[in-house]
Short mmCIF file of C-alpha atoms and ligand atoms in Angstrom, two decimals:
data_model
loop_
_atom_site.label_atom_id
_atom_site.label_comp_id
_atom_site.label_asym_id
_atom_site.label_seq_id
_atom_site.Cartn_x
_atom_site.Cartn_y
_atom_site.Cartn_z
CA MET A 33 0.08 0.03 -0.09
CA PRO A 34 1.48 3.23 -0.86
CA ASP A 35 1.92 5.72 2.06
CA SER A 36 1.06 8.98 0.17
CA ILE A 37 -0.70 9.77 -2.79
CA ALA A 38 1.77 12.54 -3.75
CA THR A 39 4.14 10.39 -5.76
CA PRO A 40 3.37 10.25 -8.56
CA PRO A 41 1.97 13.88 -8.34
CA LEU A 42 -1.96 13.67 -7.97
CA GLU A 43 -3.75 15.17 -11.31
CA THR A 44 -5.85 18.00 -10.16
CA ARG A 45 -6.95 19.72 -13.50
CA LEU A 46 -9.92 19.29 -15.37
CA PHE A 47 -10.06 16.58 -18.21
CA ILE A 48 -11.72 17.96 -21.45
CA GLY A 49 -11.32 16.68 -25.04
CA GLY A 50 -8.51 14.01 -23.84
CA GLU A 51 -6.10 16.45 -21.96
CA PHE A 52 -5.69 17.68 -18.72
CA VAL A 53 -6.29 21.55 -18.64
CA PRO A 54 -6.62 24.11 -15.88
CA ALA A 55 -10.00 25.93 -15.31
CA ILE A 56 -10.07 29.14 -17.59
CA ASP A 57 -10.26 31.47 -14.86
CA GLY A 58 -7.69 29.54 -12.92
CA GLY A 59 -9.96 28.81 -9.96
CA THR A 60 -9.58 26.04 -7.51
CA ILE A 61 -11.13 24.12 -5.09
CA GLU A 62 -9.44 23.30 -1.76
CA VAL A 63 -9.77 19.40 -0.88
CA LEU A 64 -9.73 18.64 2.61
CA ASN A 65 -9.03 15.20 4.37
CA PRO A 66 -11.74 14.63 6.89
CA HIS A 67 -9.60 12.87 9.24
CA ASP A 68 -7.69 16.08 10.23
CA ASN A 69 -8.95 18.78 7.84
CA SER A 70 -5.62 19.28 6.51
CA VAL A 71 -5.45 20.19 2.81
CA LEU A 72 -4.98 17.20 0.40
CA ALA A 73 -4.98 19.00 -2.84
CA ASN A 74 -6.04 22.17 -4.73
CA VAL A 75 -8.34 21.00 -7.97
CA SER A 76 -9.42 23.10 -10.62
CA GLU A 77 -12.86 24.46 -10.35
CA ALA A 78 -14.89 24.06 -13.52
CA ARG A 79 -17.30 27.04 -14.26
CA ALA A 80 -19.54 27.87 -17.07
CA VAL A 81 -17.11 28.19 -19.70
CA ASP A 82 -15.21 25.35 -18.91
CA ILE A 83 -18.40 23.23 -18.96
CA ASP A 84 -19.08 24.54 -22.43
CA ARG A 85 -15.87 23.53 -23.36
CA ALA A 86 -16.36 19.72 -22.10
CA VAL A 87 -19.99 19.83 -23.50
CA ALA A 88 -18.42 20.73 -26.99
CA ALA A 89 -15.62 18.03 -26.86
CA ALA A 90 -18.19 15.53 -26.06
CA ARG A 91 -20.33 16.64 -28.86
CA LYS A 92 -17.31 16.32 -31.01
CA ALA A 93 -16.58 12.77 -30.02
CA PHE A 94 -20.17 11.70 -30.22
CA PRO A 95 -20.14 10.59 -33.84
CA ILE A 96 -17.00 8.79 -33.52
CA TRP A 97 -18.04 6.69 -30.29
CA SER A 98 -21.51 6.03 -31.09
CA LYS A 99 -20.44 4.44 -34.41
CA MET A 100 -17.52 2.44 -33.18
CA SER A 101 -18.54 -1.19 -33.08
CA PRO A 102 -20.04 -1.85 -29.90
CA SER A 103 -17.68 -4.82 -29.04
CA ASP A 104 -14.90 -2.32 -29.39
CA ARG A 105 -16.42 0.03 -26.96
CA GLY A 106 -16.64 -3.02 -24.61
CA ARG A 107 -13.25 -3.94 -25.11
CA LEU A 108 -11.99 -0.34 -23.83
CA ILE A 109 -14.50 -0.39 -20.93
CA TYR A 110 -12.78 -3.70 -20.00
CA LYS A 111 -9.32 -2.07 -20.37
CA LEU A 112 -10.42 0.75 -18.05
CA ALA A 113 -11.43 -1.93 -15.39
CA ASP A 114 -8.18 -3.75 -15.57
CA ALA A 115 -6.39 -0.57 -15.37
CA ILE A 116 -8.30 0.28 -12.05
CA GLU A 117 -7.81 -3.10 -10.58
CA ALA A 118 -3.95 -2.70 -11.20
CA ASP A 119 -4.30 0.93 -9.51
CA ARG A 120 -5.93 -0.85 -6.72
CA ASP A 121 -3.55 0.36 -3.88
CA ARG A 122 -3.27 3.96 -4.95
CA LEU A 123 -7.05 4.19 -5.77
CA ALA A 124 -8.09 3.07 -2.46
CA LEU A 125 -5.81 5.48 -0.40
CA ILE A 126 -7.07 8.12 -2.57
CA GLU A 127 -10.64 7.56 -1.89
CA THR A 128 -9.81 6.87 1.89
CA LEU A 129 -8.07 10.03 2.38
CA ASP A 130 -10.71 12.21 0.42
CA THR A 131 -13.90 10.61 1.64
CA GLY A 132 -12.75 9.17 5.25
CA HIS A 133 -14.10 5.72 4.17
CA PRO A 134 -11.94 3.07 5.88
CA ILE A 135 -9.34 1.76 3.89
CA ARG A 136 -10.18 -1.97 4.38
CA ASP A 137 -13.58 -0.94 2.82
CA THR A 138 -12.37 1.08 -0.17
CA HIS A 139 -9.68 -1.64 -0.80
CA ASN A 140 -11.61 -4.79 -0.47
CA LEU A 141 -15.23 -3.35 -1.44
CA ASP A 142 -15.36 0.06 -3.39
CA ILE A 143 -12.49 -0.65 -5.86
CA LEU A 144 -13.49 -4.21 -6.11
CA ARG A 145 -17.19 -3.17 -7.06
CA THR A 146 -16.04 -0.43 -9.41
CA VAL A 147 -13.97 -2.98 -11.63
CA GLN A 148 -16.89 -5.28 -11.18
CA THR A 149 -19.37 -2.59 -12.61
CA PHE A 150 -17.19 -1.56 -15.62
CA ARG A 151 -16.54 -5.13 -16.27
CA TYR A 152 -20.40 -5.91 -16.38
CA PHE A 153 -20.97 -2.87 -18.64
CA GLY A 154 -18.05 -3.66 -20.90
CA GLY A 155 -19.85 -7.16 -21.41
CA ILE A 156 -23.23 -5.31 -22.25
CA ALA A 157 -22.15 -2.94 -24.75
CA ASP A 158 -22.83 -5.65 -27.58
CA LYS A 159 -25.80 -7.15 -26.18
CA VAL A 160 -28.14 -4.10 -26.39
CA GLU A 161 -30.48 -5.69 -28.82
CA GLY A 162 -33.42 -4.22 -30.72
CA SER A 163 -36.70 -5.93 -31.69
CA VAL A 164 -39.16 -6.62 -34.51
CA LYS A 165 -42.59 -5.85 -33.83
CA PRO A 166 -45.71 -7.57 -35.28
CA VAL A 167 -47.28 -4.70 -36.91
CA ASP A 168 -49.94 -4.42 -39.60
CA ALA A 169 -49.63 -6.51 -42.75
CA GLY A 170 -47.47 -5.06 -45.42
CA PHE A 171 -44.84 -3.40 -43.05
CA LEU A 172 -41.99 -4.24 -41.38
CA ASN A 173 -41.12 -2.45 -38.15
CA TYR A 174 -37.90 -2.74 -36.10
CA VAL A 175 -36.98 -0.97 -33.02
CA MET A 176 -33.22 -0.03 -32.13
CA ARG A 177 -31.97 1.23 -29.02
CA VAL A 178 -29.78 4.17 -30.09
CA PRO A 179 -27.60 6.44 -27.78
CA VAL A 180 -29.21 9.31 -25.92
CA GLY A 181 -26.35 11.47 -27.01
CA VAL A 182 -24.26 13.79 -24.56
CA VAL A 183 -24.99 12.83 -20.90
CA GLY A 184 -24.12 14.91 -18.01
CA LEU A 185 -23.47 12.90 -14.92
CA VAL A 186 -23.43 14.25 -11.57
CA VAL A 187 -22.14 12.23 -8.68
CA PRO A 188 -21.95 12.57 -5.00
CA TRP A 189 -19.37 12.49 -2.40
CA ASN A 190 -20.28 9.36 -0.47
CA PHE A 191 -19.07 6.83 -2.92
CA PRO A 192 -17.38 8.78 -5.50
CA LEU A 193 -15.62 6.10 -7.18
CA MET A 194 -18.26 3.55 -7.29
CA PHE A 195 -20.96 5.90 -8.31
CA THR A 196 -18.56 7.05 -11.12
CA SER A 197 -18.60 3.54 -12.44
CA TRP A 198 -22.48 3.11 -12.07
CA LYS A 199 -22.92 5.96 -14.38
CA MET A 200 -19.97 5.98 -16.74
CA GLY A 201 -20.24 2.39 -17.52
CA PRO A 202 -23.70 2.04 -18.82
CA ALA A 203 -23.36 5.46 -20.46
CA LEU A 204 -20.31 4.58 -22.36
CA ALA A 205 -21.52 0.90 -23.27
CA ALA A 206 -24.71 2.31 -24.91
CA GLY A 207 -22.45 4.56 -26.96
CA ASN A 208 -22.77 8.23 -25.48
CA THR A 209 -20.30 10.74 -24.50
CA LEU A 210 -20.03 12.32 -21.37
CA VAL A 211 -19.33 15.01 -19.03
CA LEU A 212 -18.99 14.15 -15.21
CA LYS A 213 -19.16 16.49 -12.41
CA GLN A 214 -18.00 14.92 -9.21
CA ALA A 215 -18.93 16.44 -5.71
CA GLU A 216 -16.50 19.30 -4.77
CA LEU A 217 -15.87 17.47 -1.66
CA THR A 218 -14.29 14.56 -3.17
CA PRO A 219 -13.17 14.91 -6.79
CA LEU A 220 -9.73 13.16 -6.38
CA SER A 221 -10.52 9.30 -7.31
CA THR A 222 -12.64 10.33 -10.52
CA LEU A 223 -9.60 12.23 -11.56
CA ARG A 224 -7.43 9.22 -11.29
CA VAL A 225 -10.02 7.10 -13.49
CA ALA A 226 -9.77 9.92 -15.99
CA GLU A 227 -5.79 9.58 -16.00
CA LEU A 228 -6.49 5.58 -16.39
CA ALA A 229 -9.17 6.20 -19.41
CA ALA A 230 -6.43 8.45 -21.19
CA GLU A 231 -4.25 5.74 -20.79
CA VAL A 232 -6.15 2.79 -21.99
CA GLY A 233 -6.86 4.87 -25.28
CA PHE A 234 -10.59 6.26 -25.02
CA PRO A 235 -10.84 8.52 -27.71
CA PRO A 236 -10.60 12.38 -27.10
CA GLY A 237 -13.97 13.95 -25.83
CA VAL A 238 -15.53 10.51 -24.95
CA ILE A 239 -14.98 11.16 -21.14
CA ASN A 240 -14.90 14.62 -19.76
CA ILE A 241 -14.57 15.25 -16.09
CA VAL A 242 -15.20 18.65 -14.66
CA PRO A 243 -14.81 19.13 -10.89
CA GLY A 244 -16.78 22.11 -9.72
CA TYR A 245 -19.41 23.54 -7.27
CA GLY A 246 -22.77 22.01 -7.61
CA HIS A 247 -24.78 25.38 -7.57
CA ILE A 248 -22.31 26.58 -10.16
CA ALA A 249 -20.88 23.98 -12.61
CA GLY A 250 -23.66 21.30 -11.60
CA GLN A 251 -26.42 23.67 -12.27
CA TYR A 252 -24.92 25.00 -15.59
CA LEU A 253 -24.75 21.27 -16.85
CA ALA A 254 -28.17 20.55 -15.99
CA GLU A 255 -29.24 23.72 -17.81
CA HIS A 256 -27.33 23.08 -20.62
CA ASP A 257 -29.25 23.21 -24.11
CA ASP A 258 -26.67 20.78 -25.60
CA VAL A 259 -26.66 18.06 -23.06
CA ASP A 260 -29.29 15.24 -23.91
CA LYS A 261 -29.74 13.74 -20.29
CA ILE A 262 -28.54 14.24 -16.92
CA ALA A 263 -28.17 11.49 -14.52
CA PHE A 264 -27.92 12.62 -10.69
CA THR A 265 -27.31 10.93 -7.44
CA GLY A 266 -27.68 13.12 -4.34
CA SER A 267 -30.14 14.90 -2.40
CA THR A 268 -33.86 14.96 -3.14
CA ALA A 269 -33.53 19.04 -2.87
CA THR A 270 -30.96 18.95 -5.61
CA GLY A 271 -32.89 16.61 -7.62
CA ARG A 272 -35.80 18.98 -7.86
CA LYS A 273 -33.75 21.60 -8.76
CA ILE A 274 -31.93 19.56 -11.75
CA VAL A 275 -35.62 18.79 -12.72
CA GLN A 276 -36.33 22.40 -13.12
CA ALA A 277 -33.09 23.02 -14.58
CA SER A 278 -33.70 20.39 -17.46
CA ALA A 279 -37.05 22.03 -18.53
CA GLY A 280 -35.18 24.38 -21.31
CA ASN A 281 -34.35 21.75 -23.62
CA LEU A 282 -36.40 18.83 -22.15
CA LYS A 283 -33.19 16.76 -21.61
CA ARG A 284 -34.00 13.27 -19.88
CA VAL A 285 -33.41 13.07 -16.37
CA GLN A 286 -32.49 10.12 -13.91
CA LEU A 287 -32.57 10.56 -10.19
CA GLU A 288 -31.10 8.28 -7.45
CA LEU A 289 -31.89 10.52 -4.25
CA GLY A 290 -32.06 10.03 -0.53
CA GLY A 291 -33.41 7.15 1.45
CA LYS A 292 -34.64 6.39 4.74
CA GLY A 293 -34.70 2.47 4.98
CA ALA A 294 -36.83 0.60 7.29
CA ASN A 295 -35.07 -2.16 8.61
CA ILE A 296 -37.93 -4.66 10.36
CA VAL A 297 -36.88 -7.68 12.64
CA PHE A 298 -39.87 -10.05 13.37
CA ASP A 299 -39.86 -12.19 16.65
CA ASP A 300 -38.91 -15.23 14.62
CA ALA A 301 -35.77 -13.80 12.91
CA ASN A 302 -32.20 -15.26 13.67
CA LEU A 303 -31.21 -12.39 15.71
CA THR A 304 -27.73 -13.18 15.41
CA ALA A 305 -27.82 -12.50 11.76
CA ALA A 306 -30.34 -9.55 11.93
CA VAL A 307 -28.13 -7.72 14.71
CA ASN A 308 -25.02 -8.04 12.22
CA GLY A 309 -26.79 -7.19 9.20
CA ALA A 310 -28.55 -4.20 11.02
CA ALA A 311 -25.09 -2.96 11.80
CA PHE A 312 -23.81 -3.01 8.65
CA ALA A 313 -26.98 -1.49 7.22
CA ILE A 314 -26.33 1.78 9.01
CA PHE A 315 -22.59 2.09 10.27
CA HIS A 316 -20.89 1.09 7.02
CA ASN A 317 -19.58 4.20 5.48
CA GLN A 318 -20.35 6.09 8.78
CA GLY A 319 -24.03 5.63 7.37
CA GLN A 320 -23.43 8.01 4.62
CA ALA A 321 -25.36 5.62 2.29
CA CYS A 322 -28.90 6.54 0.48
CA ILE A 323 -29.72 2.70 1.20
CA ALA A 324 -28.81 2.89 4.75
CA GLY A 325 -31.11 0.87 7.01
CA SER A 326 -31.70 4.16 9.25
CA ARG A 327 -34.99 3.04 11.02
CA LEU A 328 -34.90 -0.13 12.99
CA ILE A 329 -38.38 -1.32 13.49
CA LEU A 330 -38.33 -4.33 16.13
CA HIS A 331 -41.17 -6.86 17.28
CA GLU A 332 -41.78 -6.08 21.03
CA ARG A 333 -41.11 -9.60 21.95
CA ILE A 334 -37.42 -9.40 20.81
CA ALA A 335 -36.91 -5.69 21.13
CA ASP A 336 -34.82 -5.71 24.31
CA ARG A 337 -32.38 -8.76 23.59
CA PHE A 338 -31.76 -7.28 19.95
CA LEU A 339 -31.06 -3.93 21.32
CA SER A 340 -28.90 -4.97 24.00
CA ASP A 341 -26.87 -7.30 21.26
CA PHE A 342 -27.02 -4.40 18.83
CA ILE A 343 -25.85 -1.61 21.25
CA ALA A 344 -22.97 -3.91 22.22
CA LEU A 345 -21.76 -4.46 18.73
CA ALA A 346 -22.05 -0.68 17.73
CA LYS A 347 -20.01 0.10 21.05
CA SER A 348 -17.31 -2.34 19.77
CA ILE A 349 -17.03 -0.70 16.27
CA ARG A 350 -13.45 0.37 16.08
CA VAL A 351 -13.68 4.41 15.21
CA GLY A 352 -10.26 6.01 13.88
CA ASN A 353 -8.07 7.08 11.43
CA PRO A 354 -9.57 5.50 8.04
CA THR A 355 -6.06 4.75 6.86
CA ASP A 356 -5.50 2.17 9.60
CA PRO A 357 -6.41 -1.04 8.25
CA ASN A 358 -8.09 -2.05 11.62
CA THR A 359 -10.52 0.96 11.48
CA GLU A 360 -13.98 0.06 10.88
CA MET A 361 -15.81 3.21 10.89
CA GLY A 362 -14.07 6.54 9.89
CA PRO A 363 -14.96 10.25 10.02
CA LEU A 364 -17.92 11.80 8.10
CA THR A 365 -16.91 13.32 4.90
CA SER A 366 -17.10 17.05 5.83
CA ARG A 367 -17.07 19.32 8.78
CA GLN A 368 -20.70 20.94 7.60
CA HIS A 369 -22.05 17.17 7.38
CA GLN A 370 -20.65 16.35 10.95
CA GLU A 371 -22.26 19.35 12.30
CA ARG A 372 -25.68 18.35 10.42
CA VAL A 373 -25.50 14.62 11.85
CA LEU A 374 -24.87 16.25 15.25
CA SER A 375 -27.78 18.47 14.96
CA TYR A 376 -30.10 15.68 14.51
CA CYS A 377 -28.87 14.19 17.90
CA LYS A 378 -30.27 17.25 19.66
CA ILE A 379 -33.35 17.60 17.46
CA ALA A 380 -33.80 13.85 18.78
CA GLU A 381 -33.70 14.86 22.19
CA GLU A 382 -35.97 18.02 21.60
CA GLU A 383 -38.84 15.90 20.20
CA GLY A 384 -38.70 13.21 22.90
CA GLY A 385 -36.54 10.60 21.42
CA GLU A 386 -33.95 8.96 23.79
CA ILE A 387 -30.34 8.59 22.89
CA LEU A 388 -29.43 5.19 23.74
CA LEU A 389 -25.94 5.13 22.63
CA GLY A 390 -23.47 7.69 20.91
CA GLY A 391 -24.87 11.16 19.66
CA LYS A 392 -21.75 12.82 20.17
CA ILE A 393 -17.74 13.01 18.76
CA PRO A 394 -15.25 10.76 20.06
CA ASP A 395 -13.24 11.48 23.35
CA ASP A 396 -10.02 10.30 21.70
CA PRO A 397 -7.86 13.73 21.23
CA ALA A 398 -6.28 12.11 17.82
CA LEU A 399 -9.47 12.42 16.54
CA ALA A 400 -10.24 15.97 17.61
CA ASN A 401 -9.61 17.68 14.17
CA GLY A 402 -11.62 15.19 12.21
CA CYS A 403 -15.25 15.11 11.32
CA TYR A 404 -16.12 12.15 13.55
CA VAL A 405 -19.47 11.15 15.16
CA LEU A 406 -19.81 8.06 17.14
CA PRO A 407 -22.36 5.24 16.43
CA THR A 408 -25.55 6.62 17.57
CA VAL A 409 -28.77 4.73 18.44
CA VAL A 410 -31.91 6.80 19.24
CA ARG A 411 -35.24 5.25 20.71
CA ALA A 412 -37.90 7.67 18.64
CA GLY A 413 -41.44 7.78 17.43
CA LEU A 414 -41.97 7.05 13.74
CA ASP A 415 -43.79 10.50 13.52
CA HIS A 416 -40.52 12.21 14.61
CA ARG A 417 -38.55 13.98 12.30
CA VAL A 418 -35.25 11.86 13.02
CA CYS A 419 -37.63 8.94 11.65
CA LYS A 420 -38.51 10.79 8.42
CA GLU A 421 -35.54 12.98 7.21
CA GLU A 422 -32.49 11.55 6.05
CA VAL A 423 -29.47 12.08 8.43
CA PHE A 424 -27.06 10.46 6.28
CA GLY A 425 -24.84 9.58 9.25
CA PRO A 426 -24.12 6.44 11.90
CA PHE A 427 -27.40 7.24 13.29
CA VAL A 428 -30.12 4.75 13.28
CA SER A 429 -33.57 5.28 15.30
CA VAL A 430 -35.42 2.39 16.84
CA THR A 431 -39.22 2.10 17.28
CA ILE A 432 -41.02 -1.07 18.45
CA PHE A 433 -44.17 -2.81 16.88
CA LYS A 434 -46.70 -5.49 18.17
CA ASP A 435 -48.52 -6.41 14.93
CA GLU A 436 -47.81 -7.38 11.45
CA ASP A 437 -50.83 -5.52 10.32
CA ASP A 438 -49.23 -2.27 11.33
CA ILE A 439 -45.71 -2.92 9.47
CA ALA A 440 -46.59 -1.87 6.17
CA ALA A 441 -47.85 1.55 7.25
CA MET A 442 -44.82 1.97 9.53
CA ALA A 443 -42.52 0.97 6.99
CA ASN A 444 -43.86 3.29 4.51
CA ALA A 445 -44.10 6.31 6.75
CA THR A 446 -41.62 8.29 5.21
CA PRO A 447 -41.63 10.45 1.73
CA TYR A 448 -38.67 8.20 0.53
CA GLY A 449 -38.93 4.87 -1.15
CA LEU A 450 -35.33 3.66 -2.12
CA GLY A 451 -34.57 0.47 0.12
CA GLY A 452 -35.79 -1.59 3.07
CA GLY A 453 -35.05 -4.75 4.70
CA LEU A 454 -37.02 -7.33 6.94
CA TRP A 455 -35.65 -10.45 8.89
CA THR A 456 -37.91 -13.28 9.42
CA ASN A 457 -38.15 -17.23 8.97
CA ASP A 458 -41.70 -17.05 7.90
CA LEU A 459 -41.80 -17.34 4.08
CA ASN A 460 -44.97 -16.25 3.30
CA ARG A 461 -44.73 -13.30 5.63
CA ALA A 462 -41.35 -12.24 4.16
CA HIS A 463 -42.88 -12.45 0.74
CA ARG A 464 -46.38 -10.56 1.94
CA VAL A 465 -44.25 -7.82 3.60
CA ALA A 466 -41.84 -7.52 0.92
CA GLY A 467 -44.66 -6.85 -1.43
CA ALA A 468 -46.22 -4.18 0.70
CA MET A 469 -42.89 -1.92 0.90
CA GLN A 470 -43.09 1.05 -1.23
CA THR A 471 -39.39 0.98 -2.22
CA GLY A 472 -37.46 0.30 -5.29
CA MET A 473 -35.47 -2.39 -3.34
CA VAL A 474 -36.16 -4.74 -0.49
CA TRP A 475 -33.83 -7.20 1.36
CA ILE A 476 -34.74 -10.52 2.94
CA ASN A 477 -32.57 -11.75 5.74
CA CYS A 478 -29.84 -9.34 4.33
CA TYR A 479 -29.23 -5.68 3.73
CA LYS A 480 -27.68 -3.18 1.36
CA ARG A 481 -26.78 -5.94 -1.29
CA PHE A 482 -26.42 -4.88 -4.62
CA HIS A 483 -24.91 -6.08 -7.69
CA PRO A 484 -24.11 -4.47 -11.43
CA GLY A 485 -26.79 -6.95 -12.84
CA SER A 486 -29.53 -6.15 -10.53
CA PRO A 487 -31.62 -2.67 -11.04
CA PHE A 488 -30.94 -0.14 -8.32
CA GLY A 489 -33.28 2.84 -7.80
CA GLY A 490 -36.30 4.14 -5.89
CA VAL A 491 -39.86 5.54 -5.84
CA LYS A 492 -41.52 8.38 -4.23
CA ASP A 493 -38.90 11.25 -3.16
CA SER A 494 -35.93 8.51 -3.76
CA GLY A 495 -36.32 9.56 -7.63
CA TYR A 496 -36.97 7.76 -10.51
CA GLY A 497 -35.27 5.68 -13.26
CA ARG A 498 -32.77 2.79 -12.67
CA GLU A 499 -29.03 2.32 -12.14
CA MET A 500 -27.24 -0.78 -13.17
CA GLY A 501 -29.08 -4.25 -14.52
CA PHE A 502 -30.02 -4.36 -18.03
CA GLU A 503 -32.77 -1.93 -17.16
CA THR A 504 -30.25 0.86 -17.16
CA MET A 505 -29.50 0.51 -20.69
CA HIS A 506 -32.99 1.70 -21.28
CA GLU A 507 -32.08 4.66 -19.36
CA TYR A 508 -29.11 5.39 -21.52
CA THR A 509 -30.78 4.57 -25.05
CA GLU A 510 -33.77 5.78 -26.84
CA ALA A 511 -36.02 3.53 -28.49
CA LYS A 512 -35.72 4.39 -32.25
CA SER A 513 -38.71 2.70 -34.47
CA VAL A 514 -38.36 2.28 -38.06
CA TRP A 515 -41.11 1.68 -40.44
CA VAL A 516 -40.53 -0.18 -43.74
CA ASN A 517 -43.11 -0.52 -46.69
CA VAL A 518 -42.63 -4.20 -47.68
CA ASP A 519 -45.81 -4.29 -49.77
CA ALA A 520 -45.73 -2.17 -53.07
CA ASN A 521 -49.70 -2.81 -53.45
CA LEU A 522 -50.83 -1.36 -50.28
CA PRO A 523 -53.75 0.72 -50.17
CA ALA A 524 -53.12 4.67 -50.16
CA PHE A 525 -55.33 6.88 -48.38
CA TYR A 526 -55.20 9.36 -50.94
CA LYS A 527 -55.24 7.82 -54.47
CA ARG A 528 -55.05 9.99 -57.40
P1 LIG B 858 -26.06 17.56 -3.01
O1 LIG B 858 -27.41 16.95 -3.67
O2 LIG B 858 -26.05 18.97 -2.76
O3 LIG B 858 -25.02 16.99 -3.85
C1 LIG B 858 -24.85 15.83 -4.66
C2 LIG B 858 -24.03 16.45 -6.12
O4 LIG B 858 -24.98 17.20 -6.62
C3 LIG B 858 -22.60 17.16 -6.02
O5 LIG B 858 -22.09 16.73 -6.99
C4 LIG B 858 -23.00 18.57 -5.91
O6 LIG B 858 -22.02 19.30 -6.36
C5 LIG B 858 -24.26 18.55 -7.00
N1 LIG B 858 -25.01 19.58 -6.80
C6 LIG B 858 -25.51 20.38 -5.87
N2 LIG B 858 -26.43 21.45 -6.18
C7 LIG B 858 -26.40 21.27 -7.34
C8 LIG B 858 -27.25 21.88 -8.64
N3 LIG B 858 -28.37 23.00 -8.08
N4 LIG B 858 -27.46 21.46 -9.83
C9 LIG B 858 -26.64 20.52 -10.14
N5 LIG B 858 -25.77 19.64 -9.21
C10 LIG B 858 -25.76 20.15 -7.92
O7 LIG B 858 -25.93 16.60 -1.54
P2 LIG B 858 -25.20 17.31 -0.44
O8 LIG B 858 -25.73 18.61 0.04
O9 LIG B 858 -23.86 17.14 -0.73
O10 LIG B 858 -25.77 16.29 0.59
C11 LIG B 858 -26.91 16.61 1.54
C12 LIG B 858 -27.60 15.42 1.55
O11 LIG B 858 -27.66 14.79 0.05
C13 LIG B 858 -27.24 14.14 2.46
O12 LIG B 858 -27.51 14.44 3.64
C14 LIG B 858 -28.09 13.28 1.89
O13 LIG B 858 -29.20 13.25 2.14
C15 LIG B 858 -27.98 13.31 0.31
N6 LIG B 858 -27.19 12.48 -0.40
C16 LIG B 858 -27.46 11.28 -0.90
C17 LIG B 858 -26.81 10.58 -1.83
C18 LIG B 858 -27.13 9.25 -2.51
O14 LIG B 858 -26.43 8.40 -2.35
N7 LIG B 858 -28.60 9.15 -2.67
C19 LIG B 858 -25.41 11.00 -1.72
C20 LIG B 858 -24.92 12.37 -1.11
C21 LIG B 858 -25.88 13.12 -0.65
#
């Protein structure tokens, strides 16, 4: 594992038209290490003129990339996956320093999942088939899936590298060219991906990477008249702005927004598995996951036993410097976000909740300058704000239920509908409750599973459209219907 990301020097410029270039007005973004708030890098800040350049480069490259044979596109995506895999140690360290995500996770999960996702979409590039429709006699009608065009990709700060692959993989496989804006807090790993993409030979302009602020560069990209689609992951509030910004040229929009996952434990569940699964569901990546299991809903008969084991496990989680291979939970990704999560601990108390564990920063002086929050468990009512709003931290609410008849209403009592889980050994109940949950994803006796082959996305305030799976290829292509008159003797409506 390298001990520094400075050698070789980290690329910090914009990637436009196949070259690394500074921002036109020379502006930069200071990127901080959330472990101690030291400066990691100063990255070029894209503004409107830079976004214009990036969109123009993507537009110019579109005929080349979209007409390249799909298997050749797939081969390049595979090469990128191989390059990322070979760069695993350096990329994992970059991602850990930039996000606060523990190195054991970036090294063993994020990078491998990123590679797996690029490989999946490399493989799909030459399998996006059209169809022939049984229409009226005398006509042949075939439907092709054609690329959307120039796509804008806006990714958040919680899993920058992985979300880059979730969007870039299908966009490229389908034949689109792209302009990707990563979050201003965590731009580094995606710039490294840009370097690797250049090395493996992507044609100039196919991939453009423009770090910048959301309200400036992101907003401008979403409004841009020459962008045909925006795929966005982030908060519901920003998702709404993107929909409005897209109205000018009616660009396609795909939204993967927040969540408030219910995690229901029935009295017949395997409690050891449920306790471990529930801890992973909320504490992995410091709870900064849209699919986090942030609302525990426990049957009254097992609630005390479950909570005692769950709290013992949460207490034992090793919180610390994320570059330490033993660390299980690192800091939150920014000071602002740390303050936001801590403010919810206060709100929980004000609205009558009870903090059973955590709710504060660690005592360890070595962590005092970082954005740390201890694992937090709060007993709360489902009508409380902390059970409805996305806290996006290591913060789980606990509510007790008695009757399965109430469970669907309880699980669905938030504006969100991304993911949710349930733990039971009763097969009928498992399917019954899964069917009643208003979410895009349900996990039975597991939590937070995903795979590039399975569609990922939500309903309600969690957005629309699906990432991954074959389903996402329909998000990145248009259906083009072609009619052929194959009967010269067809009756004409107007015969002269
Ligand atoms: P955000 O929605 O502001 O940021 C996500 C991305 O959108 C970033 O790249 C940002 O630069 C960009 N962005 C911001 N404003 C924009 C605009 N007007 N137009 C286009 N792009 C814009 O999220 P945040 O404020 O950084 O985080 C706050 C909350 O968002 C979190 O607490 C969480 O609830 C949610 N969130 C969800 C996810 C997820 O995976 N679904 C990821 C990150 C954040």
